[in-house]
C-alpha cells in the first residue's frame, strides 16, 4: 500500500511539473497584440472604429511624408486618411512578414500588395492606372504606452513601387 501511495505521489509530481503553467503575457506580447490589432484595423480595413481604443488622441506619425518631423493625427483624421488611400488602392492589403517587440516598441516587416487600378499619388507625381499587381516592402515601427499607440514611423520601398506603377522607367538604363 505504501508503495502504491508513493508511486501515485511521484506520478502527480511528474505530471504537474510537465503540464504547462498558465501563460502570463509579457509587456512585449501585450504590445504586439495592440499593434497587430491596430495595424489590421487600419491597413487591412477590418474595423476603423477600433482606432479610438488603440491610439492616443494626439498620435504622432513620423512618416517620410512628414519629412520625419512628425505630424499629429486623431483617430478621426487617421480614418479619413485611410479612406483616401482606399480610393487610390481599394484592394491594398499588407501581409505581415515578421514582428519584433522590445520594451514599448513593436516593429512590423510587411509586404503591401494592390492592383494599380486607380490614379495614385507618389512623390514623383500622379501614376496613371496600369492594372498591374504591385508588391512592395514596408517597415512600420510603433511605440505603445499605457495600452495605446502614441507614435509611429513607416518606411516604404517607394522606388520599387514606382517602378511597378510605371512612374520610373528602368528601360533607359540610366539608373
Tab-separated table of C-alpha atoms in Angstrom:
chain	number	residue	atom	x	y	z
A	1	UNK	CA	0.000	0.000	0.000
A	2	UNK	CA	2.870	2.372	0.869
A	3	UNK	CA	4.476	1.599	-2.477
A	4	UNK	CA	1.254	2.414	-4.359
A	5	UNK	CA	0.838	5.659	-2.394
A	6	UNK	CA	4.453	6.720	-3.067
A	7	UNK	CA	4.072	5.867	-6.756
A	8	UNK	CA	0.908	7.961	-7.077
A	9	UNK	CA	2.588	10.938	-5.359
A	10	UNK	CA	5.606	10.588	-7.635
A	11	UNK	CA	3.392	10.438	-10.737
A	12	UNK	CA	1.440	13.504	-9.554
A	13	UNK	CA	4.665	15.450	-9.128
A	14	UNK	CA	5.923	14.400	-12.557
A	15	UNK	CA	2.655	15.325	-14.292
A	16	UNK	CA	2.365	18.659	-12.511
A	17	UNK	CA	5.946	19.512	-13.438
A	18	UNK	CA	5.339	18.613	-17.088
A	19	UNK	CA	1.976	20.304	-17.516
A	20	UNK	CA	2.078	23.828	-18.875
A	21	UNK	CA	1.653	26.583	-16.361
A	22	UNK	CA	-0.830	29.360	-17.040
A	23	UNK	CA	0.701	31.686	-19.594
A	24	UNK	CA	1.452	35.194	-18.459
A	25	UNK	CA	1.672	37.761	-21.194
A	26	UNK	CA	4.823	39.820	-21.205
A	27	UNK	CA	4.788	43.536	-21.886
A	28	UNK	CA	6.109	42.810	-25.385
A	29	UNK	CA	3.357	40.259	-26.111
A	30	UNK	CA	0.666	42.697	-24.974
A	31	UNK	CA	2.183	45.484	-27.078
A	32	UNK	CA	2.380	43.170	-30.113
A	33	UNK	CA	-1.315	42.359	-29.753
A	34	UNK	CA	-2.227	46.067	-29.532
A	35	UNK	CA	-0.123	46.917	-32.599
A	36	UNK	CA	-1.359	43.966	-34.670
A	37	UNK	CA	-4.971	44.830	-33.868
A	38	UNK	CA	-4.335	48.464	-34.832
A	39	UNK	CA	-2.425	47.510	-37.983
A	40	UNK	CA	-5.091	45.150	-39.279
A	41	UNK	CA	-7.851	47.589	-38.361
A	42	UNK	CA	-6.084	50.474	-40.073
A	43	UNK	CA	-4.384	48.967	-43.101
A	44	UNK	CA	-6.363	45.847	-43.818
A	45	UNK	CA	-9.671	47.694	-43.261
A	46	UNK	CA	-11.020	45.265	-40.734
A	47	UNK	CA	-12.548	47.877	-38.428
A	48	UNK	CA	-11.571	51.548	-38.489
A	49	UNK	CA	-13.830	52.229	-35.492
A	50	UNK	CA	-11.359	50.442	-33.195
A	51	UNK	CA	-8.807	53.218	-33.726
A	52	UNK	CA	-10.413	55.213	-30.894
A	53	UNK	CA	-9.409	52.469	-28.462
A	54	UNK	CA	-5.946	51.768	-29.864
A	55	UNK	CA	-4.231	55.144	-30.345
A	56	UNK	CA	-3.936	58.252	-28.216
A	57	UNK	CA	-5.905	61.338	-29.362
A	58	UNK	CA	-2.671	63.111	-30.324
A	59	UNK	CA	-0.897	60.217	-32.061
A	60	UNK	CA	2.373	61.379	-33.658
A	61	UNK	CA	3.386	59.994	-37.059
A	62	UNK	CA	6.985	60.301	-38.282
A	63	UNK	CA	6.481	59.021	-41.826
A	64	UNK	CA	8.563	60.227	-44.783
A	65	UNK	CA	5.527	62.259	-45.877
A	66	UNK	CA	6.128	64.432	-42.788
A	67	UNK	CA	9.834	64.757	-43.680
A	68	UNK	CA	10.386	62.803	-40.455
A	69	UNK	CA	9.359	65.904	-38.445
A	70	UNK	CA	6.188	64.314	-37.168
A	71	UNK	CA	2.536	65.158	-37.591
A	72	UNK	CA	-0.302	64.706	-35.102
A	73	UNK	CA	-3.302	62.613	-36.026
A	74	UNK	CA	-6.501	61.831	-34.201
A	75	UNK	CA	-8.369	58.574	-34.713
A	76	UNK	CA	-10.798	60.502	-36.946
A	77	UNK	CA	-8.088	62.032	-39.176
A	78	UNK	CA	-6.476	58.595	-39.474
A	79	UNK	CA	-9.801	57.122	-40.626
A	80	UNK	CA	-10.144	59.889	-43.234
A	81	UNK	CA	-6.571	59.320	-44.448
A	82	UNK	CA	-7.112	55.565	-44.721
A	83	UNK	CA	-10.323	56.100	-46.680
A	84	UNK	CA	-8.391	58.311	-49.132
A	85	UNK	CA	-5.817	55.551	-49.538
A	86	UNK	CA	-8.688	53.159	-50.257
A	87	UNK	CA	-9.830	55.391	-53.122
A	88	UNK	CA	-6.399	55.125	-54.777
A	89	UNK	CA	-5.730	51.486	-53.849
A	90	UNK	CA	-9.045	49.804	-52.998
A	91	UNK	CA	-7.572	46.338	-52.649
A	92	UNK	CA	-4.437	47.327	-50.682
A	93	UNK	CA	-3.567	44.675	-48.114
A	94	UNK	CA	-0.470	44.120	-46.033
A	95	UNK	CA	0.930	40.718	-45.223
A	96	UNK	CA	2.949	40.649	-42.035
A	97	UNK	CA	6.306	39.011	-42.688
A	98	UNK	CA	7.768	39.391	-39.179
A	99	UNK	CA	7.051	41.105	-35.865
A	100	UNK	CA	9.709	42.167	-33.362
A	101	UNK	CA	8.958	43.729	-29.994
A	102	UNK	CA	11.284	45.162	-27.382
A	103	UNK	CA	10.034	47.194	-24.469
A	104	UNK	CA	7.428	49.672	-25.721
A	105	UNK	CA	8.418	49.367	-29.397
A	106	UNK	CA	6.937	46.973	-31.939
A	107	UNK	CA	8.346	46.679	-35.467
A	108	UNK	CA	6.448	45.072	-38.340
A	109	UNK	CA	8.104	43.909	-41.547
A	110	UNK	CA	5.399	43.739	-44.197
A	111	UNK	CA	4.604	43.252	-47.855
A	112	UNK	CA	1.960	45.584	-49.266
A	113	UNK	CA	0.012	44.396	-52.306
A	114	UNK	CA	-2.549	46.075	-54.525
A	115	UNK	CA	-3.794	46.289	-58.089
A	116	UNK	CA	-2.845	49.618	-59.644
A	117	UNK	CA	-6.385	50.249	-60.866
A	118	UNK	CA	-6.790	53.956	-59.995
A	119	UNK	CA	-4.628	57.088	-60.293
A	120	UNK	CA	-2.191	57.008	-57.378
A	121	UNK	CA	-0.192	59.876	-55.906
A	122	UNK	CA	3.545	59.394	-55.458
A	123	UNK	CA	6.358	61.781	-54.572
A	124	UNK	CA	7.202	61.795	-58.277
A	125	UNK	CA	3.717	62.740	-59.401
A	126	UNK	CA	0.466	61.071	-60.273
A	127	UNK	CA	0.758	57.493	-61.518
A	128	UNK	CA	-1.932	56.627	-64.038
A	129	UNK	CA	-3.516	53.172	-63.669
A	130	UNK	CA	-1.672	50.234	-65.204
A	131	UNK	CA	-3.911	47.471	-63.786
A	132	UNK	CA	-0.712	45.676	-62.762
A	133	UNK	CA	-0.271	43.861	-59.479
A	134	UNK	CA	2.123	45.815	-57.254
A	135	UNK	CA	4.018	44.406	-54.268
A	136	UNK	CA	6.449	46.306	-52.085
A	137	UNK	CA	8.102	46.090	-48.670
A	138	UNK	CA	7.352	48.387	-45.752
A	139	UNK	CA	8.714	48.580	-42.224
A	140	UNK	CA	6.438	50.018	-39.529
A	141	UNK	CA	7.555	50.921	-36.013
A	142	UNK	CA	5.051	51.746	-33.283
A	143	UNK	CA	5.512	52.797	-29.654
A	144	UNK	CA	2.927	51.729	-27.077
A	145	UNK	CA	2.459	53.469	-23.726
A	146	UNK	CA	-0.237	52.630	-21.191
A	147	UNK	CA	-2.017	50.305	-23.620
A	148	UNK	CA	-2.263	52.747	-26.539
A	149	UNK	CA	-0.078	53.569	-29.513
A	150	UNK	CA	1.484	57.012	-29.101
A	151	UNK	CA	3.688	57.271	-32.193
A	152	UNK	CA	4.530	55.529	-35.406
A	153	UNK	CA	7.057	55.515	-38.212
A	154	UNK	CA	6.925	53.789	-41.567
A	155	UNK	CA	9.315	53.426	-44.432
A	156	UNK	CA	8.014	52.129	-47.768
A	157	UNK	CA	10.083	50.828	-50.670
A	158	UNK	CA	8.724	53.559	-52.916
A	159	UNK	CA	11.439	53.027	-55.521
A	160	UNK	CA	10.265	49.527	-56.441
A	161	UNK	CA	6.634	50.518	-56.012
A	162	UNK	CA	7.101	53.396	-58.508
A	163	UNK	CA	8.895	51.115	-60.979
A	164	UNK	CA	5.991	48.651	-60.856
A	165	UNK	CA	3.490	51.505	-61.312
A	166	UNK	CA	5.379	52.825	-64.352
A	167	UNK	CA	6.423	56.122	-62.713
A	168	UNK	CA	10.127	55.253	-63.005
A	169	UNK	CA	11.310	53.928	-66.357
A	170	UNK	CA	14.158	51.460	-65.968
A	171	UNK	CA	14.303	50.595	-69.684
A	172	UNK	CA	16.666	53.509	-70.446
A	173	UNK	CA	19.344	52.032	-68.206
A	174	UNK	CA	20.080	55.386	-66.600
A	175	UNK	CA	19.525	54.274	-63.013
